[in-house]
Structure formats: structure tokens, C-alpha cells
Coordinates of C-alpha atoms and ligand atoms in Angstrom, one line a residue:
X1193 CA 104.0 110.5 108.2
X1194 CA 102.5 107.7 110.2
X1195 CA 105.7 105.6 110.5
X1196 CA 108.2 108.5 110.6
X1197 CA 109.9 107.1 113.7
X1198 CA 110.6 103.8 112.1
X1199 CA 114.2 102.8 111.7
X1200 CA 115.8 106.0 113.0
X1201 CA 117.9 103.6 115.2
X1202 CA 118.3 99.9 114.4
X1203 CA 116.7 98.3 117.5
X1204 CA 117.4 94.6 118.1
X1205 CA 114.2 92.5 118.6
X1206 CA 112.1 95.5 117.7
X1207 CA 109.3 93.2 117.0
X1208 CA 108.8 89.7 118.4
X1209 CA 105.9 87.4 117.6
X1210 CA 105.5 84.1 119.2
X1211 CA 109.2 83.8 119.9
X1212 CA 110.5 85.0 116.4
X1213 CA 112.1 88.4 116.2
X1214 CA 113.2 91.1 113.7
X1215 CA 115.4 94.1 114.2
X1216 CA 113.9 97.3 113.0
X1217 CA 116.3 97.3 110.1
X1218 CA 115.1 93.8 109.1
X1219 CA 111.5 94.9 109.5
X1220 CA 112.0 97.9 107.1
X1221 CA 113.9 95.7 104.6
X1222 CA 111.3 93.0 104.5
X1223 CA 108.5 95.6 104.6
X1224 CA 110.2 97.3 101.6
X1225 CA 109.7 94.1 99.6
X1226 CA 106.1 94.0 100.4
X1227 CA 105.7 97.6 99.4
X1228 CA 107.1 96.7 96.0
X1229 CA 104.7 93.7 95.7
X1230 CA 101.7 95.9 96.4
X1231 CA 102.8 99.1 94.5
X1232 CA 100.0 100.2 92.1
X1233 CA 97.3 98.1 93.8
X1234 CA 94.1 99.8 94.8
X1235 CA 93.3 97.6 97.8
X1236 CA 95.2 94.7 99.2
X1237 CA 93.8 92.1 101.7
X1238 CA 95.8 89.9 104.1
X1239 CA 95.0 86.7 106.0
X1240 CA 95.9 88.3 109.2
X1241 CA 97.5 85.6 111.3
X1242 CA 99.2 86.6 114.5
X1243 CA 102.6 86.4 112.9
X1244 CA 105.8 88.4 112.0
X1245 CA 104.7 88.2 108.4
X1246 CA 101.5 90.1 109.2
X1247 CA 103.5 92.8 111.0
X1248 CA 105.8 93.0 108.0
X1249 CA 102.9 93.2 105.5
X1250 CA 101.1 95.9 107.5
X1251 CA 104.3 97.9 107.7
X1252 CA 104.9 97.5 103.9
X1253 CA 101.4 98.5 103.0
X1254 CA 101.5 101.6 105.2
X1255 CA 104.8 102.6 103.7
X1256 CA 103.5 102.1 100.2
X1257 CA 100.3 104.0 101.0
X1258 CA 98.1 101.0 99.8
X1259 CA 95.0 100.4 101.8
X1260 CA 95.1 97.0 103.6
X1261 CA 92.2 94.9 104.6
X1262 CA 93.0 92.4 107.4
X1263 CA 90.9 89.2 107.1
X1264 CA 90.4 87.0 110.2
X1265 CA 92.6 84.0 109.5
X1266 CA 90.0 81.6 110.5
X1267 CA 87.2 83.2 108.6
X1268 CA 85.1 80.7 106.8
X1269 CA 84.1 81.0 103.1
X1270 CA 80.9 83.1 103.8
X1271 CA 82.8 85.7 105.8
X1272 CA 86.1 85.7 103.7
X1273 CA 84.4 85.9 100.4
X1274 CA 82.1 88.7 101.5
X1275 CA 85.1 90.8 102.7
X1276 CA 87.2 90.2 99.6
X1277 CA 84.3 91.0 97.3
X1278 CA 83.1 94.0 99.3
X1279 CA 86.5 95.7 99.3
X1280 CA 87.5 94.7 95.7
X1281 CA 90.9 93.5 96.8
X1282 CA 93.4 93.3 94.0
X1283 CA 95.7 91.0 95.9
X1284 CA 95.6 88.7 98.9
X1285 CA 98.8 88.6 101.0
X1286 CA 99.5 85.1 102.6
X1287 CA 101.6 85.1 105.7
X1288 CA 102.0 81.3 105.4
X1289 CA 103.1 81.4 101.7
X1290 CA 106.8 81.6 102.2
X1291 CA 109.6 79.5 103.9
X1292 CA 109.4 79.7 107.7
X1293 CA 112.5 80.1 109.7
X1294 CA 112.9 78.2 112.9
X1295 CA 111.7 79.8 116.2
X1296 CA 114.1 81.5 118.5
X1297 CA 115.4 85.0 119.4
X1298 CA 117.6 87.0 117.2
X1299 CA 117.6 88.0 113.6
X1300 CA 116.3 85.9 110.7
X1301 CA 118.9 84.5 108.4
X1302 CA 118.9 85.3 104.7
X1303 CA 117.0 83.0 102.3
X1304 CA 116.0 85.0 99.2
X1305 CA 112.9 83.7 97.3
X1306 CA 110.4 85.4 95.2
X1307 CA 107.7 82.9 94.1
X1308 CA 105.6 85.7 92.7
X1309 CA 101.8 85.9 92.7
X1310 CA 99.8 82.6 92.5
X1311 CA 96.1 82.2 92.0
X1312 CA 94.0 79.9 94.1
X1313 CA 92.0 77.9 91.4
X1314 CA 90.8 81.2 90.0
X1315 CA 88.7 82.1 93.1
X1316 CA 89.4 85.5 94.6
X1317 CA 92.4 87.8 94.0
X1318 CA 95.9 86.5 93.3
X1319 CA 97.7 85.3 96.3
X1320 CA 101.2 86.8 97.1
X1321 CA 103.3 85.2 99.9
X1322 CA 104.9 87.4 102.5
X1323 CA 108.5 86.3 102.8
X1324 CA 110.6 87.7 105.7
X1325 CA 113.9 87.1 104.1
X1326 CA 113.3 89.2 101.0
X1327 CA 114.7 92.7 101.1
X1328 CA 114.1 96.0 99.3
X1329 CA 114.4 99.7 100.1
X1330 CA 111.0 101.2 101.2
X1331 CA 109.4 103.6 98.9
X1332 CA 110.8 107.1 99.3
X1333 CA 107.6 109.2 98.5
X1334 CA 105.5 110.5 101.4
X1335 CA 102.0 109.2 101.8
X1336 CA 99.3 111.8 102.1
X1337 CA 97.5 111.9 105.5
X1338 CA 94.1 111.5 104.0
X1339 CA 95.0 108.2 102.3
X1340 CA 93.1 105.2 103.6
X1341 CA 95.5 103.1 105.7
X1342 CA 93.3 100.2 106.6
X1343 CA 89.8 99.0 105.9
X1344 CA 88.6 97.1 109.0
X1345 CA 85.6 94.9 108.9
X1346 CA 83.1 95.1 111.7
X1347 CA 79.7 93.7 112.5
X1348 CA 76.4 95.6 112.4
X1349 CA 73.2 94.4 113.9
X1350 CA 72.0 92.8 110.7
X1351 CA 73.7 91.4 107.7
X1352 CA 77.3 90.9 106.8
X1353 CA 80.2 92.9 108.2
X1354 CA 80.8 96.5 107.0
X1355 CA 84.1 98.0 105.9
X1356 CA 85.4 100.9 108.0
X1357 CA 88.1 102.9 106.0
X1358 CA 90.6 104.4 108.4
X1359 CA 93.0 107.1 107.2
X1360 CA 96.7 107.6 108.1
X1361 CA 95.7 110.9 109.7
X1362 CA 93.1 109.2 111.9
X1363 CA 95.5 106.6 113.1
X1364 CA 98.2 109.2 113.8
X1365 CA 95.7 111.3 115.8
X1366 CA 94.5 108.4 117.9
X1367 CA 98.0 107.1 118.6
X1368 CA 99.5 110.5 119.5
X1369 CA 96.6 111.2 121.8
X1370 CA 97.3 107.8 123.5
X1371 CA 101.0 108.4 123.7
X1372 CA 100.2 111.6 125.5
X1373 CA 97.6 110.1 127.8
X1374 CA 99.8 107.1 128.8
X1375 CA 103.3 108.6 128.4
X1376 CA 103.9 105.9 125.8
X1377 CA 107.5 106.2 124.6
X1378 CA 110.4 104.4 122.9
X1379 CA 111.4 103.2 126.3
X1380 CA 108.4 101.0 126.6
X1381 CA 108.1 97.4 125.7
X1382 CA 104.6 96.7 124.6
X1383 CA 103.2 93.2 125.3
X1384 CA 100.0 91.6 124.1
X1385 CA 98.7 88.5 122.4
X1386 CA 95.6 90.0 120.6
X1387 CA 94.4 89.2 117.1
X1388 CA 95.9 91.3 114.4
X1389 CA 92.7 92.2 112.5
X1390 CA 91.0 94.7 114.9
X1391 CA 91.7 98.1 116.3
X1392 CA 93.0 96.8 119.6
X1393 CA 95.7 94.3 118.4
X1394 CA 96.5 95.8 115.1
X1395 CA 96.1 99.6 115.2
X1396 CA 97.1 100.1 118.8
X1397 CA 99.1 97.0 119.3
X1398 CA 101.2 97.0 116.1
X1399 CA 101.0 100.4 114.5
X1400 CA 101.0 102.0 117.9
X1401 CA 104.4 100.3 118.7
X1402 CA 105.8 101.3 115.3
X1403 CA 104.7 104.9 115.6
X1404 CA 105.9 105.4 119.1
X1405 CA 109.1 103.4 118.6
X1406 CA 108.5 101.1 121.4
X1407 CA 109.5 97.5 121.2
X1408 CA 106.6 95.0 120.6
X1409 CA 106.4 91.5 122.1
X1410 CA 103.3 89.6 120.7
X1411 CA 102.9 86.5 122.7
X1412 CA 101.2 84.5 119.9
X1413 CA 98.2 83.6 122.1
X1414 CA 97.0 85.9 124.9
X1415 CA 97.7 83.5 127.8
X1416 CA 98.5 84.6 131.3
X1417 CA 101.8 82.6 131.2
X1418 CA 102.8 84.3 128.0
X1419 CA 102.2 87.8 129.5
X1420 CA 104.0 86.8 132.6
X1421 CA 107.1 85.7 130.7
X1422 CA 107.3 88.6 128.5
X1423 CA 108.8 91.2 130.9
X1424 CA 107.1 94.2 129.3
X1425 CA 106.4 97.7 130.6
X1426 CA 102.9 98.3 128.9
X1427 CA 100.4 95.5 128.6
X1428 CA 97.2 95.5 126.4
X1429 CA 94.4 93.0 127.0
X1430 CA 90.6 92.6 126.8
X1431 CA 88.7 92.0 130.0
X1432 CA 88.4 88.2 129.4
X1433 CA 92.3 88.0 129.3
X1434 CA 92.6 90.1 132.5
X1435 CA 90.1 87.9 134.2
X1436 CA 92.2 84.9 133.2
X1437 CA 95.4 86.6 134.5
X1438 CA 93.7 87.1 137.8
X1439 CA 92.8 83.3 137.9
X1440 CA 96.5 82.6 137.7
X1441 CA 98.0 84.6 140.6
X1442 CA 101.6 83.6 139.8
X1443 CA 101.3 85.0 136.3
X1444 CA 99.5 88.1 137.7
X1445 CA 102.2 88.8 140.2
X1446 CA 104.9 88.6 137.4
X1447 CA 103.3 91.8 136.1
X1448 CA 104.2 93.8 139.2
X1449 CA 107.3 95.3 137.4
X1450 CA 105.2 96.7 134.5
X1451 CA 104.4 100.4 134.2
X1452 CA 100.8 100.3 132.8
X1453 CA 98.2 97.5 132.4
X1454 CA 95.6 98.6 129.8
X1455 CA 92.1 97.1 129.4
X1456 CA 89.7 97.8 126.6
X1457 CA 87.3 96.6 123.9
X1458 CA 84.6 95.6 126.5
X1459 CA 83.5 96.5 130.0
X1460 CA 86.0 95.6 132.7
X1461 CA 84.0 94.0 135.5
X1462 CA 84.6 95.9 138.8
X1463 CA 85.7 92.7 140.6
X1464 CA 88.4 92.0 137.9
X1465 CA 89.7 95.6 138.2
X1466 CA 89.9 95.2 142.0
X1467 CA 91.6 91.7 141.8
X1468 CA 94.1 92.8 139.2
X1469 CA 95.0 95.8 141.4
X1470 CA 95.5 93.5 144.4
X1471 CA 97.6 91.0 142.6
X1472 CA 99.7 93.3 140.4
X1473 CA 99.8 96.5 142.5
X1474 CA 98.6 98.4 139.4
X1475 CA 95.1 99.8 138.9
X1476 CA 94.4 99.1 135.3
X1477 CA 94.0 101.9 132.7
X1478 CA 90.7 101.6 131.0
X1479 CA 90.0 103.1 127.6
X1480 CA 87.0 103.0 125.2
X1481 CA 87.1 102.7 121.5
X1482 CA 85.4 101.4 118.4
X1483 CA 86.4 100.3 115.0
X1484 CA 84.7 103.4 113.6
X1485 CA 86.3 105.9 116.0
X1486 CA 89.6 104.1 117.0
X1487 CA 90.2 105.2 120.6
X1488 CA 88.4 108.2 122.0
X1489 CA 88.2 108.1 125.9
X1490 CA 90.7 106.8 128.4
X1491 CA 92.0 107.3 131.9
X1492 CA 95.5 108.7 132.2
X1493 CA 98.8 107.7 133.4
X1494 CA 98.5 110.4 136.0
X1495 CA 95.4 110.9 138.1
X1496 CA 92.3 108.8 138.9
X1497 CA 91.5 105.3 137.6
X1498 CA 88.0 104.4 138.6
X1499 CA 86.5 100.9 138.4
X1500 CA 83.5 100.8 136.1
X1501 CA 84.4 104.1 134.3
X1502 CA 86.5 104.5 131.2
X1503 CA 88.0 107.9 131.7
X1504 CA 87.8 111.3 129.9
X1505 CA 88.0 112.3 126.2
X1506 CA 91.5 112.2 124.5
X1507 CA 93.0 115.2 123.0
X1508 CA 91.0 116.4 120.0
X1509 CA 87.8 114.4 121.1
X1510 CA 84.4 115.8 122.0
X1511 CA 81.6 113.7 123.3
X1512 CA 77.9 114.3 124.1
X1513 CA 74.8 112.4 125.2
X1514 CA 71.4 112.5 123.6
X1515 CA 68.0 111.3 124.6
X1516 CA 65.5 109.3 122.6
X1517 CA 64.2 112.4 120.8
X1518 CA 67.7 113.6 120.0
X1519 CA 67.7 116.2 122.8
X1520 CA 71.1 116.9 124.5
X1521 CA 71.3 115.3 128.0
X1522 CA 73.2 116.9 130.9
X1523 CA 76.7 115.6 131.9
X1524 CA 75.5 115.0 135.5
X1525 CA 76.8 111.6 136.1
X1526 CA 73.2 110.3 136.2
X1527 CA 71.5 110.9 132.8
X1528 CA 71.8 107.9 130.5
X1529 CA 71.8 108.4 126.7
X1530 CA 73.4 107.6 123.5
X1531 CA 77.1 108.5 123.3
X1532 CA 78.0 110.6 120.3
X1533 CA 81.6 111.6 119.4
X1534 CA 83.6 113.8 117.2
X1535 CA 87.4 113.9 116.6
X1536 CA 90.2 113.5 114.2
X1537 CA 90.2 109.7 114.7
X1538 CA 86.6 109.2 113.7
X1539 CA 86.0 107.6 110.3
X1540 CA 84.0 109.3 107.4
X1541 CA 81.5 106.6 106.7
X1542 CA 81.2 102.8 105.8
X1543 CA 82.8 101.6 102.6
X1544 CA 80.1 101.7 99.8
X1545 CA 77.3 102.6 102.2
X1546 CA 77.2 106.5 102.0
X1547 CA 74.3 108.4 103.2
X1548 CA 73.2 106.2 106.0
X1549 CA 72.0 107.4 109.4
X1550 CA 75.3 106.8 111.2
X1551 CA 76.1 110.5 111.7
X1552 CA 73.8 113.3 113.0
X1553 CA 73.0 116.1 110.7
X1554 CA 75.6 118.2 112.6
X1555 CA 78.3 115.7 112.1
X1556 CA 78.5 113.7 115.3
X1557 CA 79.0 109.9 115.0
X1558 CA 76.3 107.9 116.8
X1559 CA 78.2 105.1 118.6
X1560 CA 75.2 103.0 119.5
X1561 CA 76.6 102.9 123.0
X1562 CA 74.6 103.9 126.0
X1563 CA 76.6 106.0 128.5
X1564 CA 76.8 108.5 131.5
X1565 CA 79.1 111.4 131.6
X1566 CA 80.0 113.0 134.9
X1567 CA 80.4 116.8 135.5
X1568 CA 84.1 116.1 135.7
X1569 CA 84.1 114.6 132.1
X1570 CA 84.4 110.9 133.3
X1571 CA 82.6 108.4 131.1
X1572 CA 80.7 105.3 132.1
X1573 CA 79.7 102.9 129.3
X1574 CA 76.4 101.4 130.4
X1575 CA 75.8 99.0 127.4
X1576 CA 74.7 98.9 123.8
X1577 CA 71.5 100.5 122.5
X1578 CA 70.8 97.4 120.4
X1579 CA 70.3 93.9 121.8
X1580 CA 71.6 92.6 118.5
X1581 CA 75.3 93.7 118.9
X1582 CA 77.1 91.2 121.2
X1583 CA 80.5 91.6 122.7
X1584 CA 82.1 88.2 123.5
X1585 CA 85.7 88.0 124.6
X1586 CA 86.1 91.6 123.2
X1587 CA 84.9 90.6 119.8
X1588 CA 81.9 92.5 118.3
X1589 CA 79.4 90.0 116.9
X1590 CA 76.2 90.9 115.0
X1591 CA 73.3 88.6 115.9
X1592 CA 72.0 89.0 112.3
X1593 CA 75.2 87.6 110.7
X1594 CA 75.0 84.5 112.8
X1595 CA 71.3 84.1 112.3
X1596 CA 71.7 84.3 108.5
X1597 CA 74.3 81.5 108.6
X1598 CA 72.1 79.3 110.8
X1599 CA 69.1 79.9 108.5
X1600 CA 71.3 78.8 105.5
X1601 CA 71.6 75.3 107.1
X1602 CA 69.1 73.1 105.3
X1603 CA 67.6 71.8 108.6
X1604 CA 66.9 75.2 110.2
X1605 CA 63.6 76.9 109.9
X1606 CA 63.9 79.8 112.4
X1607 CA 66.8 81.2 114.3
X1608 CA 67.4 83.9 116.9
X1609 CA 70.8 84.8 118.5
X1610 CA 71.3 86.7 121.7
X1611 CA 74.2 87.7 123.9
X1612 CA 73.9 86.0 127.3
X1613 CA 75.9 87.4 130.2
X1614 CA 79.0 85.2 130.9
X1615 CA 81.6 85.4 133.6
X1616 CA 84.6 84.7 131.3
X1617 CA 83.5 86.2 127.9
X1618 CA 81.3 89.1 129.1
X1619 CA 78.6 87.9 126.8
X1620 CA 78.2 84.4 125.2
X1621 CA 76.6 83.9 121.8
X1622 CA 73.5 81.8 122.3
X1623 CA 71.2 80.6 119.5
X1624 CA 67.5 79.5 119.7
X1625 CA 66.7 77.4 116.7
X1626 CA 63.6 75.7 115.2
X1627 CA 64.9 72.8 113.2
X1628 CA 64.5 69.2 112.3
X1629 CA 67.1 66.4 112.3
X1630 CA 70.1 68.3 113.4
X1631 CA 72.1 68.3 116.7
X1632 CA 73.2 71.6 118.4
X1633 CA 76.9 70.7 118.0
X1634 CA 76.4 70.3 114.2
X1635 CA 75.0 73.8 114.1
X1636 CA 77.8 75.2 116.2
X1637 CA 80.4 73.7 113.9
X1638 CA 78.5 74.9 110.8
X1639 CA 78.7 78.5 112.0
X1640 CA 82.4 78.0 113.1
X1641 CA 83.2 76.8 109.5
X1642 CA 81.3 79.5 107.6
X1643 CA 82.3 82.5 109.7
X1644 CA 85.2 83.1 112.2
X1645 CA 85.4 80.6 114.9
X1646 CA 84.7 83.2 117.6
X1647 CA 81.3 84.0 116.1
X1648 CA 80.0 80.4 116.8
X1649 CA 77.2 80.0 119.3
X1650 CA 78.6 78.6 122.5
X1651 CA 75.1 77.1 123.1
X1652 CA 72.2 76.1 120.8
X1653 CA 68.8 75.6 122.2
X1654 CA 66.4 73.6 120.1
X1655 CA 62.8 75.0 120.5
X1656 CA 59.4 74.3 119.0
X1657 CA 58.8 78.0 118.3
X1658 CA 60.3 81.5 118.9
X1659 CA 58.5 83.9 121.1
X1660 CA 57.0 86.6 118.8
X1661 CA 55.0 89.8 119.4
X1662 CA 51.7 90.6 117.6
X1663 CA 53.8 92.0 114.7
X1664 CA 55.6 88.7 114.3
X1665 CA 58.9 90.1 115.6
X1666 CA 61.1 87.8 117.8
X1667 CA 61.0 88.9 121.4
X1668 CA 64.7 88.6 122.2
X1669 CA 64.2 89.9 125.8
X1670 CA 62.1 86.9 126.5
X1671 CA 65.0 84.6 125.1
X1672 CA 67.5 86.4 127.3
X1673 CA 65.3 85.9 130.4
X1674 CA 64.9 82.3 129.5
X1675 CA 68.7 81.8 129.3
X1676 CA 69.5 83.4 132.6
Ligands
LIG2711 C1 86.2 75.3 119.8 N1 87.1 75.6 118.9 C2 86.5 75.5 117.7 C3 85.2 75.0 117.9 N2 85.0 74.8 119.2 N3 86.9 75.7 116.4 C4 86.1 75.4 115.4 N4 84.8 74.9 115.6 C5 84.4 74.6 116.8 N5 83.2 74.2 116.9 C6 88.4 76.1 119.1 C7 89.3 76.6 118.1 O1 89.9 75.5 117.4 C8 90.3 77.4 118.8 O2 91.3 76.6 119.3 C9 89.5 78.0 119.9 O3 88.3 77.3 120.0 C10 89.3 79.4 119.7 O4 88.3 79.7 120.4 P1 87.8 80.9 121.1 O5 86.5 80.6 121.4 O6 88.0 82.2 120.2 O7 88.8 81.0 122.3 P2 88.5 81.7 123.7 O8 89.3 81.1 124.7 O9 87.1 81.8 124.0 O10 89.0 83.2 123.4 C11 89.0 84.2 124.3 C12 90.0 85.3 123.9 C13 89.4 85.8 122.5 C14 89.9 86.4 124.9 C15 91.4 84.8 123.8 O11 88.1 86.0 122.6 C16 90.2 87.0 122.0 O12 91.4 86.9 121.4 N6 89.6 88.2 122.1 C17 90.2 89.4 121.7 C18 89.2 90.2 120.8 C19 89.8 91.5 120.3 O13 90.9 91.7 120.1 N7 88.8 92.5 120.3 C20 89.2 93.8 119.9 C21 88.2 94.4 119.0 S1 88.7 96.1 118.6 P3 92.8 77.0 119.6 O14 93.5 75.7 119.7 O15 93.2 77.8 118.4 O16 92.7 77.8 120.8 C22 87.8 97.1 119.7 C23 88.1 98.5 119.9 C24 88.7 98.7 121.2 O17 87.0 96.5 120.4 O18 88.2 99.5 121.9 O19 89.6 98.1 121.5
LIG2712 P1 84.6 97.1 118.0 O1 84.0 97.9 116.9 O2 84.8 95.7 117.8 O3 85.9 97.8 118.3 O4 83.7 97.3 119.3 C1 83.4 98.6 119.8 C2 82.5 98.4 121.0 O5 83.1 97.9 122.1 C3 82.1 99.7 121.6 O6 81.0 100.3 120.8 C4 81.6 99.4 123.0 O7 80.4 98.8 122.9 C5 82.7 98.3 123.3 N1 83.8 98.8 124.1 C6 85.0 99.1 123.7 N2 85.8 99.5 124.8 C7 85.0 99.5 125.8 C8 85.2 99.8 127.3 N3 86.4 100.1 127.7 N4 84.2 99.5 128.1 C9 82.9 99.1 127.6 N5 82.7 98.8 126.3 C10 83.7 99.0 125.4

């Protein structure tokens, strides 16, 4: 069982989010109440704020064996409605729906309240508040390992985000492999401030803590000051956050007492690796993952950590490189090809999109990442095969999704979106737009309102025409060259 370690001992402040804490007993009791609310549902969604309520709701759904869909809390109507429709959610859990106790350490006081489901003007599924002070015994039946635990939405190159169903077994395999690789144990205190609707913050950062039995301190926002004050042993962050930690040497030095600093979700620039090592005394552990594959490659607690390289396959994972004609490439540290993976943490296919070209005929998942593998099994992620998948601040953003929203603005005639290299975010979303009578900031705000805020272009260039080839296809390389 995924959460078999939960509650064997009642740990004080087992989970703290933004200064509010629950013991493990309180967490189980409150999660038991959620499990009752969702019992019998086919799929449940949650507005996944960075809150104790989200942690409780995730725990409750895992205990109940009901698939949960985390929706970015700032998702605008286009993105939110697509997700809720695509996954056919029966209920929407609302972390802000119940009474909120005052901040401060220690257990939450009682305050029973059961407002029951409410419907938001008939649009979308009924809304059920998550209320920490409600208590119920968790369900006693075991959840089968092949049951879907989460459906995570992630961007493709074109169109709206796709649902990635992830089973209890896949999560358990990924987390156990990481626990082995990092010697992650109940003695750890995990600290991070990542969003709770993606693999990094939610699967590793919440379910990982619950499965290993380590305490979790979520800092609310991933600020260097918050990380410095948390006093943890194990820290998770994306490269943008590590870069900001390095820019605050006092905060960075406060991490000297940690055991392991982990970086993932995007390439950690070599200078950031080196500066973090200098300031904290720790070489960061890098690891590589994807929504579709959870975590598959990492450096280990014991042994090398190499700037610019993400480590070796975790237990149960196999990887290979292929060339343009599908031929296998040697693991010689020089050949560059598409990275393909197999393993118990890899998903089985996108929700409602069976039969696509995402797996090879012999069952390997095509990651779309371009990589090198050394003779010693070390992996280097060189980049993405498609120019249309952007990584900004560790978020995966599809150019097509942003372009579609821009094109829905009445003033816009043409739009092309690219990921421009950026020192802080890795890549920055930049739009080139042909339009009349609209200012760039209005278009930025339009995207931020319709989609999640992090998908908004940071810059919009108004142009007379987009560069196109003889076939009429937009030449994005030319746009990228223009913006450098
Ligand atoms: C600015 N804001 C606007 C706005 N302009 N809001 C609306 N409309 C506009 N036009 C404000 C918001 O109010 C908000 O303010 C703030 O901008 C949020 O902006 P942001 O751009 O997202 O903040 P930023 O500082 O750029 O964020 C950097 C970051 C973030 C690193 C904190 O990118 C982040 O949390 N990244 C983590 C991504 C992640 O977890 N990826 C894992 C994917 S899983 P306010 O006041 O709210 O701040 C994966 C698998 C694996 O990849 O291997 O791990
Ligand atoms: P997502 O589906 O949002 O989890 O994004 C997955 C993508 O993030 C991968 O396909 C990679 O392109 C990128 N990624 C994740 N971890 C790393 C890493 N350690 N180094 C480089 N890229 C990474």
C-alpha cells in the first residue's frame, strides 16, 4: 500500500504548510473525512493550492483509492474548464471552502462543520470544501496497486494539456527507488515550497514524505528566506529557486546543516551548481523526471555528483538512445539522440488518447528529450526535440496552448510563441503577434487570465508579419535568433 507507513507513530508537526501544522494523527483523521466525502466517486478534482487542506485531500483520496486531479489554483477558465471536462470529475474539492484556523505551530483545534456539497451556479462538478477539523476513520479496505492515484495534466506541443494517469504502483516504485538512491528515511525533514499540482511538489514532495515517513515543511512560497528558516535535512527545488538561493548568500549558508540539496524539473546551470556547492558545502543531487515517467534518473547520496549531468537510472529503470531513423545509438558519452525509458514508474498512455505514437512498438516511452549517455551510465539532458515545449521556472509550457489563447483575442490575427533563454527562469515565454489596436501588456494579462499565470508571455513583440517558409510554416528558429 502506498501510504502503509502513515500513522504508525503519531508524529507532531508531521506536515507543516506555510506555518500551519498537523500531527500525523490529525492528518489521518482529517483525510478520513475526505475519504468519506469522495467514496464512490469515479474521479475527483482539487483546486490544488499550496495548503494543508490540499495535503489532507490528497491523503484522503489516496486512502479511498479515488483518482485525484490537481488543478492549478490560478488556472483561468479556459484551462480549468478543459481539465474538469477532460477528466469528467464528479466532485471538485475546494481547500478554501471551510473555516481557516489561525496560523502558528501546533495542532489545530476542533471545530466540526459539514457544509456538504455545493454547486457553483450549475457550472462544473459540485464543490466540496476540505475542512481540517472534521474527523473520520480512514477506509479499512486495501487499494489495489494498479488503481489510478492521480491524473496529472501536462502540456504537449500543440493544443490543450493532456491527462497523465499515474497508478499507486508507479508512485510507490518511483518513491522507493528514490528512497534507496538518497537514503531518504523517517529521520529526514523534507523542505520545499513547490506548487502542489505537479510531480515535483506533489508526488515527490508530498506523497514522498508520507510514504517514507519523513516530516514535511512546505514553505508556502519557494523563497530563499523560507528555505533558510526551515531547518530541514532534505531540500527540493527547481533550478530557478536554487539560483535565487545563491543570490542570497545568507540564506544559502543556512543550508550548510542539511543532508541533501536536490535539483530537478529543468537543467541546473553549471555555474549555479558550483555556486551552491561553494556557499552551502553541498554538491546538489540532480535528478531527471517527467510527468509521464515520474523520476527515472538521479545521482546518488554516495558517489559522484557531476555538474551538467543528471546521474544514472534508478532501480527498475532502463534507458536507451535512438537516432533519427530509430536506430539504437551507443552509450559513448558523445552520441546525441532521443532518450527512451522503461520502468515500473512509467505511465500507460494519456487519458482518452490511446493508440498515439508516444511509445515505440517494443514498449519504450519516447521522452522527447535529447540526451547523451556515457559508458558508465551517466546521463546528460541536452534539450528538447521540439522547439514547442518550453521549460520556464521548471514549468512545462506548450507553445501551442499559449498561441491558441492569443489567437482567441479579438485583436490578434497571428501568433507564435517561443522559449527564449533566460538567466532566472531557464527559458522565458515570448510571443510574436500580428494584431491591431492592442497593447502587449493587455495580451500578457489576457493569457494570465485564461490559463495559469506562469504560462503568460513575459514579453510580447508586435510585428507586421511572422517569418514563414515556402510551406507557410512559421520559422521559430528565426524568431529565437531575433530575440537573442
Ligand atoms: C505578474 N503576476 C501576474 C501577472 N504578472 N499575475 C497575473 N497576471 C499578470 N499579468 C504575478 C502573480 O500575481 C504572482 O504573484 C506572480 O506573478 C507569479 O508569478 P510567477 O511568474 O509564476 O513567479 P516567478 O517568480 O516567476 O516564479 C518562479 C518560480 C516558479 C520558480 C517560483 O516558476 C515555480 O514555482 N516553479 C516550480 C515549477 C515546478 O514545480 N515544476 C515541476 C514540474 S514536475 P504572487 O504575489 O503570487 O507572487 C517535473 C518533473 C520533475 O518537471 O522532473 O520534477
Ligand atoms: P514535466 O512533465 O513538467 O515534469 O517536465 C518534464 C521535462 O522536464 C523533461 O522532459 C525534461 O525536458 C525536463 N527535465 C526534468 N528534469 C530535468 C533535469 N534534471 N535536467 C534537465 N531537464 C529536466
